[in-house]
XYZ file of C-alpha atoms in Angstrom:
543
model
C 73.393 -13.890 34.205
C 72.419 -10.243 35.260
C 73.216 -9.338 39.454
C 71.733 -5.886 39.150
C 69.333 -4.782 41.869
C 65.894 -6.920 42.461
C 62.808 -5.596 41.327
C 61.551 -3.066 43.951
C 57.983 -4.958 44.383
C 59.680 -8.034 44.272
C 61.855 -6.843 47.344
C 59.209 -5.567 49.034
C 57.215 -8.925 48.435
C 60.188 -10.447 50.166
C 60.877 -8.113 53.162
C 56.973 -8.607 54.249
C 57.050 -11.093 57.269
C 53.476 -12.339 56.806
C 54.413 -13.677 53.439
C 56.869 -15.720 54.731
C 54.010 -17.427 57.141
C 52.298 -20.630 55.751
C 49.238 -20.223 54.408
C 46.526 -21.472 57.050
C 48.457 -18.942 59.646
C 48.128 -16.045 57.393
C 44.273 -17.231 57.090
C 44.268 -16.876 60.565
C 45.208 -13.402 60.817
C 43.315 -12.229 58.077
C 40.251 -13.934 59.836
C 40.437 -11.573 62.596
C 40.210 -8.474 60.836
C 37.084 -6.533 59.639
C 36.111 -6.455 56.150
C 36.842 -2.795 55.582
C 40.614 -3.702 56.590
C 40.215 -6.708 53.838
C 39.250 -4.838 51.597
C 42.304 -2.542 51.926
C 44.783 -5.086 52.210
C 43.464 -6.304 48.465
C 45.789 -3.524 47.508
C 49.153 -4.418 48.835
C 50.372 -6.916 46.455
C 49.042 -9.941 44.344
C 49.491 -12.176 46.590
C 47.032 -10.505 49.254
C 44.538 -10.021 46.377
C 44.286 -13.562 45.401
C 44.098 -14.648 48.806
C 41.297 -12.357 49.971
C 39.212 -13.074 46.897
C 39.537 -16.840 46.840
C 36.247 -18.363 46.734
C 37.277 -20.676 49.553
C 38.115 -17.831 52.070
C 35.305 -15.602 51.240
C 33.176 -18.615 52.280
C 35.302 -18.983 55.205
C 35.340 -15.687 56.144
C 31.526 -15.968 55.917
C 31.220 -18.429 58.285
C 33.288 -16.490 60.871
C 31.862 -13.110 60.878
C 29.901 -11.226 63.467
C 26.241 -11.433 63.129
C 24.328 -7.938 63.185
C 20.771 -7.067 63.298
C 19.449 -4.921 60.772
C 16.178 -2.958 61.713
C 14.161 -1.301 58.748
C 11.771 1.356 57.997
C 10.545 1.614 54.671
C 9.351 5.000 53.398
C 6.215 6.375 53.790
C 4.154 10.000 54.896
C 3.417 10.756 58.190
C 1.524 13.633 58.818
C 1.784 14.660 55.847
C 5.794 14.697 55.596
C 7.694 11.841 53.691
C 10.161 9.829 55.580
C 12.995 7.984 53.772
C 13.556 4.157 53.543
C 16.603 3.483 56.091
C 18.352 0.950 57.688
C 19.662 0.813 61.056
C 22.497 -2.022 62.202
C 22.419 -3.274 65.613
C 26.473 -4.808 66.383
C 27.178 -7.431 68.897
C 27.247 -4.935 71.677
C 23.322 -3.843 71.151
C 24.623 -0.253 69.935
C 22.647 1.523 67.214
C 24.388 2.485 64.159
C 24.620 6.486 63.753
C 25.387 7.007 59.874
C 23.425 5.553 57.035
C 23.778 2.432 55.273
C 24.559 3.441 51.791
C 23.283 0.902 49.983
C 20.114 1.597 51.276
C 18.134 4.597 48.968
C 15.260 6.499 50.447
C 12.712 4.928 47.585
C 14.535 1.215 48.225
C 11.919 -1.460 49.947
C 14.243 -3.942 51.768
C 13.090 -7.635 50.908
C 15.837 -10.241 52.324
C 19.365 -10.628 53.644
C 21.385 -13.252 52.598
C 25.514 -13.895 53.007
C 25.682 -10.109 53.547
C 23.859 -9.343 50.259
C 20.630 -6.907 50.926
C 17.870 -7.488 48.459
C 15.986 -4.367 47.884
C 13.241 -3.360 45.166
C 11.670 0.002 44.297
C 8.393 1.045 42.949
C 9.547 1.149 39.575
C 10.911 -1.699 37.445
C 14.120 -2.174 39.483
C 15.355 -4.935 42.013
C 18.914 -3.881 43.496
C 21.576 -6.816 45.144
C 24.045 -4.955 47.191
C 26.833 -6.109 49.198
C 26.942 -4.446 52.765
C 29.979 -3.804 52.978
C 31.698 -3.270 49.982
C 29.004 -1.186 48.669
C 28.577 -3.240 45.247
C 25.331 -3.148 43.351
C 24.124 -5.009 40.991
C 21.105 -4.036 39.025
C 18.680 -6.199 38.164
C 14.878 -5.903 36.126
C 12.054 -7.147 37.568
C 9.533 -9.602 35.946
C 8.222 -8.110 33.266
C 4.472 -9.393 34.156
C 4.921 -6.823 37.600
C 6.447 -4.158 36.735
C 5.896 -2.494 39.993
C 6.109 -3.098 43.540
C 3.206 -4.331 45.953
C 4.561 -5.460 49.414
C 8.246 -6.834 50.460
C 6.827 -10.007 51.650
C 6.018 -11.152 47.641
C 9.422 -11.179 47.231
C 12.393 -13.423 48.964
C 15.565 -13.991 48.561
C 18.373 -16.769 49.210
C 20.999 -19.120 49.030
C 21.455 -22.804 48.523
C 24.194 -24.371 50.155
C 24.569 -27.295 47.738
C 24.141 -25.999 44.551
C 25.739 -22.491 45.401
C 23.119 -20.587 43.941
C 21.316 -16.902 44.861
C 17.978 -16.859 43.696
C 15.310 -14.374 43.967
C 11.358 -15.170 44.146
C 8.007 -13.470 43.522
C 5.156 -14.680 43.905
C 2.896 -13.616 41.493
C -0.449 -12.242 42.008
C -3.802 -14.559 39.945
C -5.236 -12.008 37.263
C -8.724 -11.283 37.810
C -10.472 -9.487 34.410
C -6.792 -8.815 33.865
C -6.300 -6.763 37.176
C -4.113 -8.489 40.175
C -6.093 -9.437 42.784
C -3.641 -10.152 45.359
C -6.018 -12.775 47.042
C -3.714 -15.772 45.443
C -1.364 -16.758 43.067
C -0.627 -19.618 41.083
C 2.829 -19.236 40.001
C 6.049 -18.355 41.501
C 8.212 -16.414 39.532
C 11.984 -17.248 39.604
C 15.222 -15.586 38.779
C 18.723 -17.247 39.761
C 21.820 -14.804 39.373
C 23.553 -15.029 36.710
C 21.121 -16.253 34.349
C 19.572 -14.565 31.599
C 15.781 -14.416 32.622
C 13.024 -14.607 35.114
C 11.306 -18.528 35.462
C 7.482 -19.232 36.176
C 6.894 -21.985 38.477
C 3.115 -23.272 38.712
C 2.063 -24.262 42.184
C 0.333 -27.063 42.834
C -2.741 -25.348 43.619
C -3.812 -21.544 44.427
C -2.439 -20.720 47.453
C -3.413 -17.628 49.169
C -1.227 -14.523 49.067
C -3.404 -12.924 51.821
C -1.920 -15.374 54.427
C 1.393 -14.310 52.995
C 1.356 -10.614 53.604
C -0.309 -10.676 56.575
C 2.339 -13.736 58.205
C 5.126 -13.239 56.314
C 7.842 -15.170 53.969
C 11.092 -16.605 55.593
C 13.948 -17.981 53.489
C 16.394 -20.742 55.789
C 18.909 -23.175 54.237
C 17.680 -22.922 50.533
C 14.094 -23.289 51.376
C 11.618 -20.442 51.059
C 8.123 -21.217 53.469
C 4.860 -18.925 54.122
C 1.788 -19.507 55.140
C -1.048 -21.084 53.040
C -4.599 -21.641 54.387
C -5.680 -25.097 54.811
C -9.520 -25.395 55.791
C -8.927 -29.493 56.494
C -6.012 -28.522 58.816
C -6.852 -27.837 63.330
C -5.105 -24.348 62.658
C -6.991 -23.757 59.236
C -3.246 -23.101 57.773
C 0.002 -25.132 56.852
C 3.149 -24.261 56.280
C 4.252 -24.305 52.344
C 8.023 -24.987 51.228
C 9.828 -24.212 48.112
C 13.171 -26.004 47.470
C 15.559 -23.402 45.754
C 17.673 -26.421 44.456
C 15.156 -28.636 42.486
C 11.853 -26.101 42.704
C 9.969 -28.630 44.931
C 7.178 -27.738 46.616
C 5.838 -29.725 49.560
C 3.091 -28.722 52.378
C 4.046 -29.226 55.737
C 1.577 -29.665 58.642
C 1.463 -27.197 61.913
C 1.889 -28.563 65.160
C -0.450 -30.718 66.840
C -1.818 -28.969 69.935
C -4.130 -26.241 68.446
C -4.613 -23.267 70.885
C -7.361 -21.813 69.282
C -8.156 -18.869 67.057
C -4.668 -16.671 66.962
C -2.720 -14.791 64.507
C -0.165 -16.923 62.786
C 3.396 -15.377 62.339
C 5.886 -17.343 60.559
C 9.574 -16.304 61.056
C 13.580 -17.172 61.592
C 14.795 -17.722 64.957
C 18.162 -18.820 65.380
C 18.392 -20.019 61.713
C 15.221 -22.384 61.917
C 11.894 -21.521 61.125
C 9.339 -21.167 63.778
C 5.750 -19.951 64.003
C 4.906 -17.357 66.114
C 0.935 -17.552 67.712
C -1.117 -14.782 69.654
C -4.015 -13.247 70.338
C -4.700 -9.696 68.977
C -6.253 -6.178 69.252
C -9.548 -6.552 67.975
C -9.546 -2.949 66.356
C -5.480 -3.372 64.919
C -4.501 -7.499 64.024
C -0.680 -6.162 64.408
C -1.191 -5.775 67.983
C -0.100 -8.687 70.014
C -2.073 -9.694 73.280
C -1.932 -12.091 75.749
C 0.616 -14.606 75.695
C 3.067 -15.407 72.733
C 3.683 -19.032 71.813
C 6.645 -20.230 69.634
C 7.065 -23.500 67.427
C 10.385 -24.283 66.099
C 10.689 -26.912 62.906
C 13.309 -29.281 64.125
C 12.878 -31.626 60.834
C 11.471 -30.387 57.714
C 11.565 -34.362 56.236
C 9.857 -35.166 59.639
C 7.690 -32.378 59.733
C 8.642 -32.508 63.509
C 8.027 -29.323 65.978
C 9.013 -28.223 69.397
C 6.966 -25.892 71.530
C 10.490 -23.235 72.302
C 8.451 -20.487 74.040
C 5.458 -19.594 76.006
C 5.870 -15.949 76.593
C 3.760 -14.046 79.613
C 3.007 -10.289 78.913
C 4.686 -9.780 75.321
C 5.496 -7.067 73.582
C 2.730 -5.836 71.442
C 4.931 -5.868 67.878
C 7.092 -8.736 66.863
C 8.906 -7.334 63.509
C 10.078 -10.176 61.331
C 11.325 -11.713 59.200
C 14.268 -12.503 61.508
C 12.810 -13.371 65.313
C 15.812 -13.432 67.333
C 19.816 -11.703 67.596
C 22.342 -13.349 70.248
C 19.721 -14.342 72.795
C 17.539 -11.757 72.584
C 14.034 -10.908 70.926
C 13.508 -7.760 68.919
C 10.364 -5.668 69.910
C 8.207 -2.538 69.169
C 5.922 -0.992 71.428
C 4.940 2.058 70.624
C 7.577 4.324 69.111
C 10.425 2.364 70.931
C 12.482 -0.364 69.544
C 14.130 -2.570 71.969
C 15.439 -6.071 72.698
C 14.505 -8.344 75.316
C 16.202 -11.084 77.147
C 14.020 -14.138 77.921
C 14.411 -15.278 81.374
C 12.580 -18.801 82.204
C 13.033 -22.844 82.898
C 11.397 -25.178 80.359
C 9.640 -23.116 77.755
C 7.568 -20.353 80.120
C 9.293 -17.424 79.776
C 8.624 -13.756 80.223
C 10.069 -10.891 79.044
C 12.181 -9.542 81.562
C 15.416 -7.991 81.291
C 14.565 -5.199 78.814
C 17.202 -2.700 76.478
C 15.657 -0.350 74.768
C 17.732 1.142 71.278
C 15.958 4.123 69.834
C 12.973 5.989 69.797
C 11.747 5.906 66.011
C 9.071 8.793 66.386
C 7.335 10.216 64.339
C 7.429 7.002 62.024
C 4.355 5.064 61.480
C 3.948 2.595 64.223
C 4.283 -0.945 64.014
C 6.047 -0.796 59.966
C 9.576 -1.983 61.299
C 11.666 -4.986 59.407
C 14.341 -6.925 60.790
C 16.454 -9.468 59.660
C 20.212 -10.754 60.435
C 23.011 -9.751 58.586
C 27.194 -9.728 57.875
C 29.560 -8.103 56.604
C 31.243 -9.672 53.594
C 33.410 -10.455 50.498
C 31.224 -12.079 48.113
C 31.793 -10.453 44.742
C 29.027 -9.783 42.736
C 31.300 -9.340 39.381
C 30.824 -12.780 38.106
C 27.035 -11.752 37.599
C 27.153 -8.166 35.650
C 27.223 -9.559 32.044
C 23.935 -11.482 31.706
C 20.886 -9.768 29.686
C 18.750 -8.933 32.869
C 21.037 -6.957 34.438
C 20.394 -3.116 33.990
C 21.456 0.522 34.810
C 18.596 2.248 36.579
C 17.000 4.693 33.878
C 16.007 7.584 36.609
C 18.179 9.569 39.133
C 18.119 7.556 42.687
C 18.995 8.134 46.037
C 18.921 11.826 47.950
C 20.035 13.551 44.409
C 16.271 12.647 43.410
C 13.955 15.850 43.626
C 11.789 14.514 46.007
C 13.917 14.544 48.713
C 14.803 18.097 48.016
C 13.202 18.881 51.271
C 14.441 16.294 53.490
C 18.046 17.510 51.877
C 17.386 21.078 53.250
C 16.540 20.016 56.809
C 19.451 17.851 56.734
C 21.765 21.397 55.663
C 19.968 23.318 58.502
C 20.996 20.776 61.367
C 24.770 20.930 59.118
C 24.467 24.822 60.049
C 23.396 25.035 63.606
C 26.057 22.239 64.277
C 28.646 24.315 62.805
C 27.104 27.684 64.527
C 26.852 25.643 67.833
C 30.407 24.363 67.502
C 31.798 28.270 66.890
C 29.997 29.822 69.434
C 30.606 27.251 71.988
C 34.330 28.227 71.598
C 33.849 31.454 71.958
C 32.071 31.558 75.402
C 34.845 29.375 76.321
C 36.998 31.967 75.212
C 34.985 34.798 76.890
C 34.745 33.182 80.200
C 38.544 32.313 80.233
C 39.222 36.332 80.084
C 36.310 37.729 82.113
C 38.141 35.020 85.150
C 41.654 36.355 83.881
C 40.852 40.041 83.767
C 39.171 39.662 87.485
C 41.851 37.205 88.944
C 43.547 40.022 90.468
C 40.888 41.178 92.551
C 40.762 37.555 94.099
C 44.553 37.509 94.934
C 44.370 40.549 96.616
C 44.146 40.500 100.489
C 40.850 42.077 99.502
C 37.080 42.671 102.363
C 35.859 41.531 98.290
C 37.978 38.336 97.146
C 35.726 36.249 98.492
C 32.530 37.635 96.654
C 34.383 37.886 93.541
C 35.119 34.594 93.851
C 32.175 33.194 94.247
C 31.199 35.205 90.933
C 33.925 33.962 88.918
C 32.801 30.371 90.118
C 29.494 30.931 88.428
C 31.437 32.525 85.446
C 33.224 29.161 85.213
C 29.754 26.920 85.664
C 28.770 28.281 82.922
C 32.086 27.957 80.313
C 31.035 24.770 78.105
C 33.204 21.931 79.364
C 33.529 20.669 76.084
C 32.687 22.413 73.634
C 30.814 20.565 70.359
C 32.712 19.381 68.134
C 31.887 19.076 64.206
C 31.361 15.489 62.882
C 32.745 13.371 59.692
C 30.993 14.420 56.783
C 29.612 11.180 56.395
C 25.022 11.062 56.324
C 23.546 10.512 59.910
C 20.688 8.452 59.519
C 17.349 9.946 60.077
C 17.065 8.590 64.121
C 20.816 9.787 65.093
C 19.785 13.314 62.863
C 17.066 13.659 64.905
C 18.488 13.099 68.304
C 21.677 15.264 67.396
C 19.310 18.291 66.444
C 17.431 17.760 70.100
C 20.994 17.899 71.307
C 22.039 21.147 69.717
C 18.923 23.094 70.354
C 19.673 22.332 73.917
C 23.163 23.343 73.881
C 22.367 26.464 71.881
C 19.569 27.278 74.216
C 22.392 26.826 77.306
C 24.720 29.488 75.557
C 22.199 31.668 75.381
C 21.916 31.316 79.676
C 25.431 30.856 79.880
C 26.061 34.296 78.109
C 23.774 36.087 80.041
C 25.014 34.358 83.605
C 28.332 36.070 82.616
C 26.957 38.982 81.563
C 24.860 39.138 85.238
C 28.476 38.172 86.977
C 30.224 41.221 85.249
C 27.476 43.383 86.137
C 27.886 41.913 89.659
C 31.589 41.864 89.968
C 31.002 45.611 88.572
C 28.757 46.865 91.796
C 31.019 45.028 94.264
C 33.756 46.981 93.064
C 32.085 50.247 92.994
C 30.818 50.028 95.952
C 33.727 49.001 97.617
C 36.024 51.599 96.084
C 33.247 54.097 97.244
C 33.466 53.262 100.833
C 36.892 52.871 101.093
C 38.158 55.499 99.082
C 41.089 52.847 97.434
C 42.552 51.968 93.810
C 41.552 48.334 92.548
C 44.224 48.969 90.223
C 42.014 50.265 87.486
C 39.870 47.374 87.144
C 36.624 49.243 87.738
C 37.611 52.397 85.844
C 37.931 49.911 82.472
C 35.336 47.147 83.279
C 32.741 48.963 81.740
C 35.069 49.063 78.470
C 35.939 45.454 78.732
C 32.402 43.879 78.982
C 31.223 45.792 75.931
C 34.150 44.166 73.654
C 34.211 40.830 75.459
C 30.868 40.251 75.677
C 29.567 38.093 72.018
C 26.068 38.623 70.813
C 23.012 36.168 72.159
C 22.681 33.130 69.587
């Protein structure tokens, strides 16, 4: 038997303290780590790789993962200028992210979020499933009968907890004389992740596609819900459900207490299906007025509803499909997005505690979507070998020529940031040199010392407290870039004011020194004679 040195990898494994711990304790340690750290841990050793990639651990991590609100803005023209699609994460402290989400391209439309996977489509023939944390993407072909996208509510993405299958559904508009009418649909197209084709599932009867567009669609616990017209019901609407397990349809009647003609919205709140009703503005049906009423579906089998909230003075716009996050409701009023805490008793509530999150101008009003998402380890590798998976045929993302002007604007902001960073450091050094140069007049017991000290304090007042620092190379999202540019322009303006103030202070000190030497006929250690030269050498050009 050989008695040489042990293999280095084996020695490292044996010396690793964590590998001596029982599996349940290792699991608790790993569960306390963010996904970004776990993704680095898989490269430490084979045991960690197998542990972290184990399906049971992936499922456990998913149950313990923090929930984030994701605000999404689809691309569109504003005053003739294109604005890209972009998502902004809101973390558990209600702080908005400042960097772009790399899995969301400028031409993408988001239609679903499930178990850390985002479902997106483009106006071409591509659907993309992307892991928010790992940045892994799976590109799929759209249904052959619908090569182009039209509205995000016509798609849905969900996971059934029993079958463990991910499914995409698409409401296929009925054709009238060979063209989609977008009024009704009689077929739901279904694709199971890992399958080889889309399948057509006929609906029990033609259903209203208009209701889907105006009210929304949600996926809750493996079932897709949407509203359809039902003229026999008091609400003139009913809820249709589509079970992702057996692909069956069920009609669910709305609550018995009818409130008259209201706009109906279907939403997800705290993992439950809910119906939101409110009166709307006569000129814009997206703007809500009066009281907001929210019912939750407590039992789909028994079709039992309960009224959860009556909200007075609601905000004008409630995004969807996810309504609430951590006890708050996301809302939009004009260009300001905020979160509102509901305060009240029983089911009578009002919006009292408001936290404004961000200013989204000049985006299109009331075009925002909201989702709840997590950062997970769900892997897409198992689905990449089927025939429907494809590579995009055209250039995607920011490299597209369509977004060249947007990229140029971002480059201009980067140049401005670099210039401000350099010029603030230069201004800071200039202020220090000026103070040092004239400090001798303050330290001496001269009649002009107090007046010179006042001028030097004015110089220090305009010295940048904390010179602007360059950011990392990661791309800022458009909201943060706009805020960043406004701050940069303001700081540049303040620098110009500072340069002028320091120049004026030097002139004032020069006048003080010359007046004093002229009146007293005394020497000031050569400061007055060299003042003009020092000023010319030290003072930078205006930015």
